[in-house]
C-alpha positions as a printed Julia matrix, in Angstrom:
392×3 Matrix{Float64}:
 -62.69  -47.83  -46.89
 -59.33  -46.39  -45.84
 -58.62  -46.18  -42.14
 -58.48  -42.84  -40.49
 -55.1   -41.24  -40.57
 -53.1   -41.59  -37.41
 -51.33  -38.4   -36.36
 -49.22  -40.18  -33.77
 -46.09  -40.23  -35.91
 -46.74  -36.9   -37.56
 -44.16  -34.19  -36.91
 -45.14  -32.01  -34.06
 -44.67  -28.28  -34.13
 -43.76  -27.42  -30.58
 -43.75  -23.86  -29.41
 -40.34  -22.41  -28.58
 -39.43  -22.71  -24.92
 -39.87  -19.54  -22.99
 -36.67  -18.0   -21.65
 -36.48  -17.71  -17.92
 -35.57  -14.15  -17.15
 -33.76  -13.58  -13.91
 -34.97  -10.63  -11.91
 -32.5    -7.94  -10.99
 -33.01   -8.67   -7.28
 -31.91  -12.29   -7.72
 -28.99  -11.23   -9.92
 -27.61   -8.71   -7.42
 -28.22  -11.14   -4.57
 -25.92  -13.66   -6.22
 -23.39  -10.9    -6.88
 -23.37   -9.91   -3.2
 -23.04  -13.55   -2.14
 -20.11  -13.98   -4.5
 -18.4   -10.83   -3.22
 -18.91  -11.94    0.37
 -17.35  -15.33   -0.37
 -14.47  -13.62   -2.16
 -13.77  -11.33    0.83
 -13.97  -14.31    3.19
 -11.46  -16.31    1.12
  -9.12  -13.32    0.76
  -9.17  -12.77    4.52
  -8.67  -16.41    5.45
  -5.87  -16.99    2.92
  -3.98  -13.77    3.67
  -0.86  -15.73    4.61
  -0.75  -17.13    1.06
  -2.14  -14.21   -0.94
  -0.1   -11.36    0.58
   3.37  -12.8    -0.24
   2.19  -13.55   -3.79
   0.79  -10.02   -4.16
   3.99   -8.33   -2.97
   6.05  -10.71   -5.11
   3.96   -9.84   -8.17
   4.5    -6.1    -7.61
   8.25   -6.56   -7.2
   8.39   -8.87  -10.21
   6.69   -6.26  -12.38
   9.17   -3.66  -11.1
  12.15   -5.91  -11.87
  10.85   -7.0   -15.28
  12.49   -4.18  -17.32
  15.85   -4.79  -15.6
  15.57   -8.51  -16.24
  14.75   -7.96  -19.91
  17.68   -5.57  -20.3
  20.07   -8.14  -18.83
  18.69  -10.78  -21.18
  19.28   -8.44  -24.14
  22.88   -8.06  -22.98
  23.35  -11.8   -23.36
  22.57  -13.26  -19.95
  20.32  -16.28  -19.7
  16.93  -15.79  -18.1
  17.91  -17.68  -14.96
  21.11  -15.71  -14.51
  19.34  -12.4   -15.21
  16.73  -13.15  -12.54
  19.43  -14.13  -10.04
  21.28  -10.86  -10.69
  18.05   -8.89  -10.15
  17.39  -10.66   -6.87
  20.97  -10.06   -5.71
  20.6    -6.35   -6.48
  17.41   -6.17   -4.42
  18.98   -8.1    -1.51
  22.08   -5.87   -1.56
  19.94   -2.73   -1.53
  17.83   -4.04    1.35
  20.9    -5.02    3.37
  22.32   -1.52    2.93
  19.06    0.08    4.03
  18.74   -2.22    7.04
  22.33   -1.48    8.03
  21.83    2.29    7.97
  18.42    2.05    9.62
  19.57   -0.56   12.14
  22.59    1.47   13.23
  20.39    4.44   13.99
  17.88    2.17   15.72
  20.56    0.72   18.05
  21.73    4.2    19.0
  18.13    5.2    19.64
  17.61    2.14   21.84
  20.55    3.12   24.04
  18.88    6.46   24.72
  15.53    4.95   25.76
  16.34    4.75   29.54
  17.23    8.46   29.64
  14.08    9.25   27.69
  12.01    7.23   30.2
  13.48    9.17   33.13
  12.65   12.51   31.54
   9.18   11.26   30.63
   8.61   10.24   34.27
   9.66   13.73   35.4
   7.2    15.35   32.99
   4.55   12.92   34.21
   5.09   14.02   37.81
   4.98   17.7    36.83
   1.75   17.13   34.93
   0.19   15.38   37.93
   1.2    18.17   40.28
  -0.33   20.75   37.95
  -3.6    18.78   37.71
  -3.63   18.28   41.47
  -3.17   21.97   42.23
  -5.75   23.17   39.72
  -8.41   20.46   39.72
  -7.79   18.56   42.94
  -6.66   15.49   41.01
  -5.2    12.77   43.25
  -1.67   12.07   41.93
  -0.55    8.53   41.25
   2.83    7.52   42.61
   5.49    6.16   40.3
   5.69    2.97   42.36
   1.98    2.37   41.8
   2.35    2.9    38.06
   5.32    0.49   37.99
   3.4    -2.14   39.99
   0.4    -1.87   37.69
   2.64   -2.08   34.63
   4.43   -5.17   35.99
   1.12   -6.85   36.8
  -0.19   -6.12   33.32
   3.05   -7.36   31.79
   2.86  -10.57   33.85
  -0.72  -11.26   32.76
  -0.07  -10.6    29.11
   3.46  -11.95   28.8
   2.29  -15.35   27.58
   0.09  -13.88   24.88
   2.76  -11.42   23.78
   5.36  -14.19   23.65
   3.12  -16.36   21.51
   2.29  -13.45   19.23
   5.99  -12.58   18.9
   6.91  -16.15   18.01
   4.08  -16.39   15.47
   5.03  -13.04   13.94
   8.72  -14.0    13.75
   7.88  -17.33   12.13
   5.54  -15.73    9.58
   8.07  -13.01    8.73
  10.84  -15.57    8.19
   8.57  -17.7     6.01
   7.52  -14.67    3.95
  11.13  -13.53    3.55
  11.96  -17.0     2.27
   8.97  -17.31   -0.04
   9.02  -13.89   -1.72
  12.32  -14.43   -3.62
  11.04  -17.85   -4.76
   7.77  -16.32   -5.98
   9.62  -13.51   -7.77
  11.9   -16.01   -9.5
   8.95  -18.14  -10.65
   6.92  -15.14  -11.85
   9.81  -13.78  -13.9
  10.89  -17.16  -15.25
   7.39  -18.34  -16.28
   6.11  -14.98  -17.48
   5.68  -16.14  -21.09
   3.96  -19.32  -19.95
   1.49  -17.35  -17.81
   0.76  -14.98  -20.67
  -0.08  -17.94  -22.92
  -2.26  -19.27  -20.12
  -4.3   -16.06  -20.14
  -4.58  -16.16  -23.94
  -6.31  -19.53  -23.78
  -9.32  -17.95  -22.09
 -10.1   -15.66  -25.03
 -10.61  -16.07  -28.74
  -7.74  -15.13  -31.11
  -9.48  -11.94  -32.25
  -9.52  -10.61  -28.66
  -5.95  -11.45  -27.76
  -4.72   -8.03  -28.87
  -7.08   -6.37  -26.38
  -5.89   -8.7   -23.61
  -2.26   -7.95  -24.48
  -2.92   -4.21  -24.34
  -4.62   -4.59  -20.97
  -1.68   -6.56  -19.58
   0.77   -3.96  -20.87
  -1.32   -1.19  -19.28
  -1.34   -3.0   -15.93
   2.43   -3.45  -16.13
   2.92    0.24  -16.96
   0.68    1.39  -14.12
   2.34   -0.86  -11.53
   5.86    0.08  -12.66
   5.0     3.78  -12.63
   3.5     3.55   -9.16
   6.27    1.53   -7.51
   9.21    3.3    -9.15
   7.61    6.67   -8.48
   6.87    5.7    -4.89
  10.48    4.63   -4.25
  11.75    7.89   -5.76
   9.36    9.92   -3.63
  10.47    8.02   -0.49
  14.12    8.85   -1.16
  13.4    12.54   -1.81
  11.12   12.84    1.23
  13.73   11.13    3.43
  16.43   13.58    2.3
  14.17   16.62    2.86
  13.08   15.36    6.29
  16.7    14.73    7.27
  17.77   18.23    6.2
  14.98   19.87    8.2
  15.55   17.78   11.32
  19.32   18.28   11.18
  18.83   22.05   10.97
  16.66   21.9    14.1
  19.29   19.77   15.86
  16.93   16.84   16.49
  18.59   13.71   17.83
  18.59   10.7    15.48
  17.45   12.89   12.61
  18.47   10.31    9.98
  16.53    7.56   11.76
  13.37    9.64   12.07
  13.67   10.89    8.47
  13.89    7.35    7.07
  11.2     6.14    9.47
   8.71    8.8     8.37
   9.49    8.42    4.67
   9.01    4.64    4.78
   5.69    5.08    6.57
   4.69    7.4     3.74
   3.88    4.28    1.69
   0.66    4.19    3.74
  -1.31    6.97    2.03
  -2.67    9.87    4.06
  -2.01    8.22    7.45
   1.65    7.17    7.39
   3.04   10.69    7.51
   1.12   11.48   10.72
   2.4     8.31   12.4
   5.93    9.05   11.26
   5.82   12.62   12.62
   4.29   11.76   16.01
   7.3     9.89   17.46
  10.03   12.49   16.69
   7.74   15.28   17.87
   7.1    13.57   21.22
  10.76   12.68   21.74
  11.89   16.21   20.87
   9.38   17.66   23.33
  10.54   15.36   26.14
  14.24   15.69   25.25
  14.38   19.48   25.03
  11.31   20.56   27.0
  10.66   23.18   24.32
   7.19   23.23   22.75
   8.5    25.58   20.07
  11.09   23.07   18.95
   8.43   20.34   18.89
   6.26   22.62   16.76
   9.28   23.14   14.53
   9.48   19.37   13.99
   5.79   19.33   13.09
   6.42   22.25   10.74
   9.22   20.35    8.97
   7.03   17.32    8.33
   4.07   19.48    7.31
   6.19   21.47    4.85
   7.73   18.32    3.34
   4.26   16.78    3.07
   3.07   19.94    1.31
   5.94   19.69   -1.17
   5.37   15.97   -1.66
   1.64   16.25   -2.33
   1.71   19.27   -4.63
   5.1    19.22   -6.37
   7.14   16.03   -5.9
   4.54   13.32   -6.49
   2.72   15.11   -9.38
   6.05   15.76  -11.09
   7.38   12.21  -10.71
   4.29   10.06  -11.17
   2.05   12.53  -13.01
  -1.4    11.03  -13.57
  -0.29    7.5   -14.46
  -2.09    6.21  -11.37
  -5.17    8.39  -11.77
  -7.24    7.35   -8.74
  -9.43   10.04   -7.23
  -8.92   10.82   -3.52
 -12.3     9.44   -2.44
 -11.62    6.07   -4.08
  -8.11    6.06   -2.58
  -9.43    6.68    0.94
 -12.09    3.97    0.62
  -9.53    1.53   -0.79
  -7.19    2.4     2.08
  -9.87    1.67    4.69
 -10.98   -1.56    3.0
  -7.38   -2.74    2.6
  -6.69   -2.06    6.27
  -9.8    -3.94    7.38
  -9.01   -6.88    5.12
  -5.25   -7.32    5.56
  -4.11   -4.72    8.09
  -1.03   -2.64    7.31
   0.01   -4.76    4.28
  -3.46   -4.22    2.88
  -3.1    -0.46    3.29
   0.19   -0.59    1.37
  -1.33   -2.69   -1.41
  -4.6    -0.77   -1.62
  -3.56    1.95   -4.08
  -1.67   -0.21   -6.64
  -4.4    -2.89   -6.56
  -7.06   -0.21   -7.08
  -5.07    1.13  -10.03
  -4.9    -2.39  -11.49
  -8.66   -2.79  -11.04
  -9.23    0.51  -12.85
  -7.19   -0.69  -15.83
  -9.15   -3.96  -15.93
 -12.49   -2.13  -15.65
 -11.55    0.3   -18.44
 -10.77   -2.62  -20.78
 -14.4    -3.78  -20.97
 -17.49   -1.85  -22.02
 -19.62   -3.5   -19.36
 -17.31   -2.48  -16.5
 -16.05    0.81  -17.91
 -18.4     2.9   -15.68
 -16.71    1.42  -12.61
 -13.32    2.41  -14.0
 -14.67    5.91  -14.56
 -15.88    6.01  -10.95
 -12.42    5.09   -9.65
 -10.62    7.5   -11.96
  -9.61   11.08  -11.4
 -12.01   13.95  -11.99
 -10.09   14.99  -15.11
 -11.04   11.66  -16.75
 -14.62   12.85  -17.08
 -13.78   16.14  -18.81
 -13.66   16.79  -22.52
  -9.86   17.03  -22.67
  -8.31   15.12  -19.77
  -4.85   15.14  -21.35
  -4.37   18.78  -20.45
  -4.3    17.87  -16.75
  -1.64   15.19  -17.0
   1.46   15.92  -14.98
   0.03   19.13  -13.52
   0.37   19.85   -9.79
  -2.46   20.07   -7.31
  -4.37   23.09   -6.03
  -1.5    24.57   -4.01
   0.92   23.85   -6.83
  -1.22   25.79   -9.29
  -1.53   28.64   -6.78
   2.27   28.77   -6.47
   2.6    28.91  -10.26
   0.22   31.81  -10.4
   2.04   33.69   -7.65
   5.42   33.1    -9.27
   4.15   34.16  -12.7
   4.72   30.76  -14.34
   1.09   30.13  -15.28
């Protein structure tokens, strides 16, 4: 009699393992944790990240010049050195013009303080006669100011030394970063290619070219707008006879790199000084009118004509990016907010999974049937002017 068959060694048909599906709550929780860690790292490493970010923007701007010099026969090293020398020469010229005006303005500060003290006394007398306000003597204000200065002098001195040290280190590091980014640009492109399969490298290359185009269009357009705005501001202030018109014109135009807010900061100082210097509210209003008119031209004619819609970020996304950049990195973050948002939009548009986020950041015209018809067109006031002038 044969023994019973033993099924111990028989092949076993195991059921397929069930896939563990992650709930959406857990998924988004991990996403939020990752974003929080990213923000924490970006904030803590701002001394390292900010110089690299500014260097990358300048390197992208200098890339066409560097390539042109290489086509003309210069080696890559020599072409990069020539580009850096051009930038340094331009900056030295700007600092010379700006610094000369600044020194002249500094010599006038004591006279401005005396006039400001006189207006302060007049204001106190008016408040005292009308509302019974007890005036504060100038000696008391000076004593309080000296006491405050004495208490905070140590902290201000330490902050000044830290700021000076950080600025010198950044000024030293940025040219080195620019040189490395331009010299190793092919190596870094090959590095990015190694993350994707060969069939997707064309898409990655197109995305990189789009990012380069957007950054170049933004920075070159921004520099052009700054020059035009500075010239228009200077003409208006010179017509009004404002002291240090060139200084205030350059000051306001440079602050215009901070979207929406910079122009108000740049207009406040010349308006206040004109009011104290001349004692004429009408002339101070004229200064405000000059900056408002130039801002109107810049927002509706100059910027749309120069940059068009190459950096098509809607105003709501720009304002949110401006606030987040300021909270994360302060004033440098506000300057970097718009170009970094434009870069993020290009990256989001390159993938189907993130394309809705790119659509959210984009301009309103991107969601219409024919967005091309809006490219390069002015804003609301610009279109109104065209209709009034019969050009529509």
